[in-house]
Coordinates of C-alpha atoms in Angstrom, one line a residue:
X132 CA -29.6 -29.7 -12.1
X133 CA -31.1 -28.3 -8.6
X134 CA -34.2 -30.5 -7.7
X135 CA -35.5 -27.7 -6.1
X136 CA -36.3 -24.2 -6.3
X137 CA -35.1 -23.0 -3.1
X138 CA -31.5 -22.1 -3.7
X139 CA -28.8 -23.9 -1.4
X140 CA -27.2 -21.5 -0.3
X141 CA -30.3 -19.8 1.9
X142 CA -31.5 -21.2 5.3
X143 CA -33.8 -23.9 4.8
X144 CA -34.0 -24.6 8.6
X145 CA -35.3 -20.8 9.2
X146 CA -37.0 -20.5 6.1
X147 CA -37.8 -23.2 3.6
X148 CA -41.3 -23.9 5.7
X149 CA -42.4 -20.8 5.6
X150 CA -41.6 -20.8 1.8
X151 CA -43.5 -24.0 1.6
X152 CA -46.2 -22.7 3.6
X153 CA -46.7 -19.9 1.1
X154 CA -46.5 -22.1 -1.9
X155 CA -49.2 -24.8 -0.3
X156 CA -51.4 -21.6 0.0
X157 CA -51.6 -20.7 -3.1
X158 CA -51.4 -23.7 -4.9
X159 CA -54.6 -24.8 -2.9
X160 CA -56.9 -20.9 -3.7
X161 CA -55.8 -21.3 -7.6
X162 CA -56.4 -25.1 -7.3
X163 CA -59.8 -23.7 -6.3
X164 CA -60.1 -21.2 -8.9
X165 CA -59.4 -23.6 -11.6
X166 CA -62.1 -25.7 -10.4
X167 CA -64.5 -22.8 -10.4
X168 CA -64.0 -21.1 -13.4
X169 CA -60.3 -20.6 -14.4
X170 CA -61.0 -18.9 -17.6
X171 CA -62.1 -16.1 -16.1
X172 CA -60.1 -15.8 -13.2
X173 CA -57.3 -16.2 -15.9
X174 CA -58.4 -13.6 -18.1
X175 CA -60.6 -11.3 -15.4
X176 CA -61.5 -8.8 -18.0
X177 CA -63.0 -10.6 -20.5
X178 CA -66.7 -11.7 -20.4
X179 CA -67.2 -14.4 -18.0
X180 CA -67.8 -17.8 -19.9
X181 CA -66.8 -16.0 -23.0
X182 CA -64.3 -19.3 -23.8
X183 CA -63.9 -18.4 -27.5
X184 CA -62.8 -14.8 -26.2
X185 CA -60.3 -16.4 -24.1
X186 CA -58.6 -18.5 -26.5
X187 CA -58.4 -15.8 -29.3
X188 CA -56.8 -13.8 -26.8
X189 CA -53.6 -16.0 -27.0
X190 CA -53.4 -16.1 -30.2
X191 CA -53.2 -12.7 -30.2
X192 CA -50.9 -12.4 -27.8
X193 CA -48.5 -15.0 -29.3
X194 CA -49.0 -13.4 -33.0
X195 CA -48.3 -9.6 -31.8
X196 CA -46.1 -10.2 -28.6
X197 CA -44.2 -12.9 -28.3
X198 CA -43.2 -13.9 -31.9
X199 CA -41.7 -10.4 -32.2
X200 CA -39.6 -10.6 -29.2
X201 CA -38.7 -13.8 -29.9
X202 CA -37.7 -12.8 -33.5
X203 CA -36.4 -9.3 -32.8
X204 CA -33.9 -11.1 -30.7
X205 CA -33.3 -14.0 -32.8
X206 CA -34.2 -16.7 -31.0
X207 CA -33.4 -20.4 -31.1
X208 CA -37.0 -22.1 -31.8
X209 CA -36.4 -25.3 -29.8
X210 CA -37.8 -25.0 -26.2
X211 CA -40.0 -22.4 -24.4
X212 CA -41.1 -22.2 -21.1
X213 CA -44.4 -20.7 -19.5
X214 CA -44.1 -19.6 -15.8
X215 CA -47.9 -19.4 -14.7
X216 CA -49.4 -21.5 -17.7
X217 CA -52.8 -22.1 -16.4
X218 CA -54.9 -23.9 -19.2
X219 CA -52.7 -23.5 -22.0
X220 CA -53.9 -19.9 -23.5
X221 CA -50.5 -19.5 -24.3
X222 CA -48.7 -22.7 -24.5
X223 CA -50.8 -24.2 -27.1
X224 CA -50.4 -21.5 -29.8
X225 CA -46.9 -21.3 -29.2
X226 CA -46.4 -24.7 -30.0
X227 CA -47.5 -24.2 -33.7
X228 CA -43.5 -22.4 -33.5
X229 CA -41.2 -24.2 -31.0
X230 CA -40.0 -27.6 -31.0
X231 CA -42.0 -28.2 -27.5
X232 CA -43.1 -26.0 -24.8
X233 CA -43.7 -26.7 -21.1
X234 CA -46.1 -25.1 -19.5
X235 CA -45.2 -24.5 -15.4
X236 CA -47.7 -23.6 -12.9
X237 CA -48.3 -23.5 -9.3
X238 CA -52.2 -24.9 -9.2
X239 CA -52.3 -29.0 -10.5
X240 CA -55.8 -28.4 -11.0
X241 CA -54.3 -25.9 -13.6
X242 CA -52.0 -28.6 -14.8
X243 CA -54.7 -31.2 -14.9
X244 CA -57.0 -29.1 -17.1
X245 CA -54.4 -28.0 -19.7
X246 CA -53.3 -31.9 -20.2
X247 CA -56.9 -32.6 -20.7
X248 CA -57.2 -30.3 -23.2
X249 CA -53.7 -31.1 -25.2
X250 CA -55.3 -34.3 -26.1
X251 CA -58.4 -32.7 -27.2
X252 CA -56.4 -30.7 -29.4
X253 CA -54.0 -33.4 -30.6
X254 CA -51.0 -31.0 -29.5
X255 CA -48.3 -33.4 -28.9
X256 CA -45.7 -30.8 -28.6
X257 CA -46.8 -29.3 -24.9
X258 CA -46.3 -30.4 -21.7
X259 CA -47.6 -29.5 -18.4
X260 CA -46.4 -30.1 -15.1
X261 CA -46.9 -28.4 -11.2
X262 CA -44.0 -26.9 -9.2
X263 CA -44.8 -29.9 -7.1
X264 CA -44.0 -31.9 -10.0
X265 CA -40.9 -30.2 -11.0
X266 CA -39.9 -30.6 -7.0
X267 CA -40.3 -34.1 -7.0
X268 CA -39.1 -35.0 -10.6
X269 CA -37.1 -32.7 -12.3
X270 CA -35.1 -34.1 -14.5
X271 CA -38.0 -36.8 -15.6
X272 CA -39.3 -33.4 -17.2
X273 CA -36.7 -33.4 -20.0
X274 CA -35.4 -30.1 -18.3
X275 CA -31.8 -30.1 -17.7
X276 CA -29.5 -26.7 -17.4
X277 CA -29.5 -24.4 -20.0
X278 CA -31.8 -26.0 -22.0
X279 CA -34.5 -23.5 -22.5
X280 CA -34.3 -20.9 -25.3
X281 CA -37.5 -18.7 -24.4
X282 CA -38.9 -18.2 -21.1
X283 CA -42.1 -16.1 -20.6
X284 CA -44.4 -15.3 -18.4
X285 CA -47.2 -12.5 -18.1
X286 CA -49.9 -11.6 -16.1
X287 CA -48.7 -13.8 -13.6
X288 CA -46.1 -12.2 -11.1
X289 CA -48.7 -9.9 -10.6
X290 CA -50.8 -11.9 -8.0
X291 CA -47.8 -13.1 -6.2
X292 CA -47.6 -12.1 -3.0
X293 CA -44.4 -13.4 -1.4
X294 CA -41.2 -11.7 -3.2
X295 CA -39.1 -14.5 -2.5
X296 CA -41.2 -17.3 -4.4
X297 CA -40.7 -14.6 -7.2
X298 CA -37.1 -14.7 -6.5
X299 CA -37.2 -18.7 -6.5
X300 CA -38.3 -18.5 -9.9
X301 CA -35.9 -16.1 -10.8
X302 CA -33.3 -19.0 -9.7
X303 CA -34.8 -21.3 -11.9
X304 CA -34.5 -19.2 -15.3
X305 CA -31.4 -18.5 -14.3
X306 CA -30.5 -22.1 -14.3
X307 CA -32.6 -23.4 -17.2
X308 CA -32.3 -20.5 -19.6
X309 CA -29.6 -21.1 -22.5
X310 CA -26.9 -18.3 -22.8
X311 CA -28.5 -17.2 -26.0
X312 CA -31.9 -17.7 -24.6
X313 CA -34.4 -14.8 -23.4
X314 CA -36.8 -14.3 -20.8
X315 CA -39.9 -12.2 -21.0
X316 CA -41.4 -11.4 -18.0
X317 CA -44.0 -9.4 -17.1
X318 CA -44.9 -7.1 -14.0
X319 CA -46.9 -4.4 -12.0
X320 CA -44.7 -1.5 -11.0
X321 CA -46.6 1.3 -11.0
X322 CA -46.1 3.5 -7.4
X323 CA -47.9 2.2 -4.4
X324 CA -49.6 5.2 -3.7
X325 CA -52.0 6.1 -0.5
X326 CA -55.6 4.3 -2.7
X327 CA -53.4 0.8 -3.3
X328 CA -51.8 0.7 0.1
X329 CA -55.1 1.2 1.5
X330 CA -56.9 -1.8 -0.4
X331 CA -54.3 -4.3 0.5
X332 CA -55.2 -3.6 4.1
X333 CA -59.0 -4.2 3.9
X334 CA -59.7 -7.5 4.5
X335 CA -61.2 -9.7 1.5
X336 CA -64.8 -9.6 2.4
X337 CA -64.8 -5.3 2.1
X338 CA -63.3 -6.2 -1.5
X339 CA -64.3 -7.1 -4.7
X340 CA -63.8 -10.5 -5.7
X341 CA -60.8 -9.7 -8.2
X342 CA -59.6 -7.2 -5.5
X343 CA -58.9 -10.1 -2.7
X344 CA -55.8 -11.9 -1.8
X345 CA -54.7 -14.5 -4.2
X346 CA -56.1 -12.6 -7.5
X347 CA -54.9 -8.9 -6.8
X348 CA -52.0 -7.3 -8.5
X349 CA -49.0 -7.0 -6.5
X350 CA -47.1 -4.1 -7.5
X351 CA -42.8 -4.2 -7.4
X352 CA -40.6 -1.8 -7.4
X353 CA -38.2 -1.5 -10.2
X354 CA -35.1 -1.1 -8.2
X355 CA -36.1 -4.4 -6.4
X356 CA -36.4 -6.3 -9.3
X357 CA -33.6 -4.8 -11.2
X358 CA -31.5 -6.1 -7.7
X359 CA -33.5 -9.3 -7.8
X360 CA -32.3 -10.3 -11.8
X361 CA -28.7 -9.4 -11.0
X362 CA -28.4 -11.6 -8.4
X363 CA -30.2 -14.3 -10.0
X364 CA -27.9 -14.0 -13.1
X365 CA -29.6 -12.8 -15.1
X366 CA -29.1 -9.3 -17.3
X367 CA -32.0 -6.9 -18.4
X368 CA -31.8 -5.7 -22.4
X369 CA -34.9 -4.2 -22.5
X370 CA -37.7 -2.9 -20.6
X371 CA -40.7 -2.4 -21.9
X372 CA -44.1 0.1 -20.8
X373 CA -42.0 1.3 -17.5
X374 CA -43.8 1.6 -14.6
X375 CA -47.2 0.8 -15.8
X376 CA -49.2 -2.2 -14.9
X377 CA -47.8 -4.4 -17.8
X378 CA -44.3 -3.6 -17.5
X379 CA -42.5 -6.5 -19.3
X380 CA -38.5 -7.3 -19.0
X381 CA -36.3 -9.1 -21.7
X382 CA -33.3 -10.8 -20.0
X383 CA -30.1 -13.1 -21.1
X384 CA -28.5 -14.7 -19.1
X385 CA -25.1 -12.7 -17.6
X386 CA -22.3 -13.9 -20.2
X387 CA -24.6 -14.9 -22.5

């Protein structure tokens, strides 16, 4: 199993730092976002402090999103993944259905938060950890190749701005997910007409505080990420809302 995400075969010399760079960046603003308020700048929409809102929103989402993919494409119920897990919205009522579920994400003030709350919640079957975790310890995890049946992640690779630490993760489904496992992922790729273009410019004071850098949707274009999956191994089978804000993917692996 790679103990990284950066793929072996790129230059590491040329540009692993910068990739590192990036990552420290954002760890650090959503490290500070979780320590400020991460419900909301989880869930922007909903009424800030509203934390019952928050967490009936993953049930929903679980109940009338994921459970049908998952059944629809009969998946195995043993191990899920969440790319982006923040708190546990997600994780935690997904564990009432899989054997365990790990919850990824970038922030460990994220990480931190969501173990607190496990124990609070006696949910035995979750697991959190940081990609700086997962760099340093990978296979303490429990996560060895091909061992995930479900990997999701939404409202996530939105905010990322870097394409190729979208790509890193990309690397890691690849490698994790089972052959008869499924990813669900989600993204922005609605055109990036004159109005976006123009508010990525501005710098983050002229903006809205959901609008700035760190918490504003990134859109992608489909013909990038279509190249992106191939190359990462992995096969689209279904996508879903196209070119809206909440376009979501369902991939096997290739030969699966």
């Amino acid at each position: 199993m790679k103990s990284s995400l950066y793929p072996p075969q790129r230059d590491v010399a040329s540009s692993g730092a910068a990739d590192r760079t990036s990552a420290s960046a954002a760890e650090s603003r959503w490290n500070d976002f979780a320590r400020i308020d991460p419900y909301t700048y989880i869930m922007t929409h909903l009424p800030q402090g509203d934390r019952e809102a928050f967490w009936q929103s993953g049930e929903t989402t679980i109940s009338q999103e994921l459970l049908p993919v998952v059944r629809k494409n009969a998946v195995r119920l043993g191990t899920a993944l969440e790319i982006g897990c923040g708190v546990g919205r997600l994780v935690f009522p997904l564990a009432n259905h899989f054997e365990r579920v790990f919850g990824l994400d970038i922030s460990s003030e994220m990480v931190r938060q969501a173990t607190t709350l496990a124990v609070q919640k006696d949910i035995t079957n979750a697991r959190f950890f940081s990609l700086a975790d997962y760099e340093r310890r990978p296979d303490d995890l429990g996560l060895t190749a091909s061992s995930v049946d479900f990997v999701y992640s939404l409202i996530v690779f939105q905010h990322i701005a870097d394409f190729q630490s979208i790509k890193n993760y990309f690397e890691l489904i690849g490698l994790l997910l089972s052959c008869e496992g499924v990813a669900y992922l989600q993204f922005d790729t609605r055109p990036q007409g004159f109005t976006y273009r123009v508010k990525n410019f501005l710098p983050d004071f002229m903006l809205p505080r959901f609008l700035r850098r760190g918490i504003r949707r990134i859109r992608r274009s489909v013909e990038e990420l279509e190249s992106s999956f191939a190359d990462c191994g992995l096969n689209i089978v279904e996508s879903l809302a196209p070119s809206t804000e909440y376009n979501r993917f369902v991939l096997r692996k290739s030969g699966g």
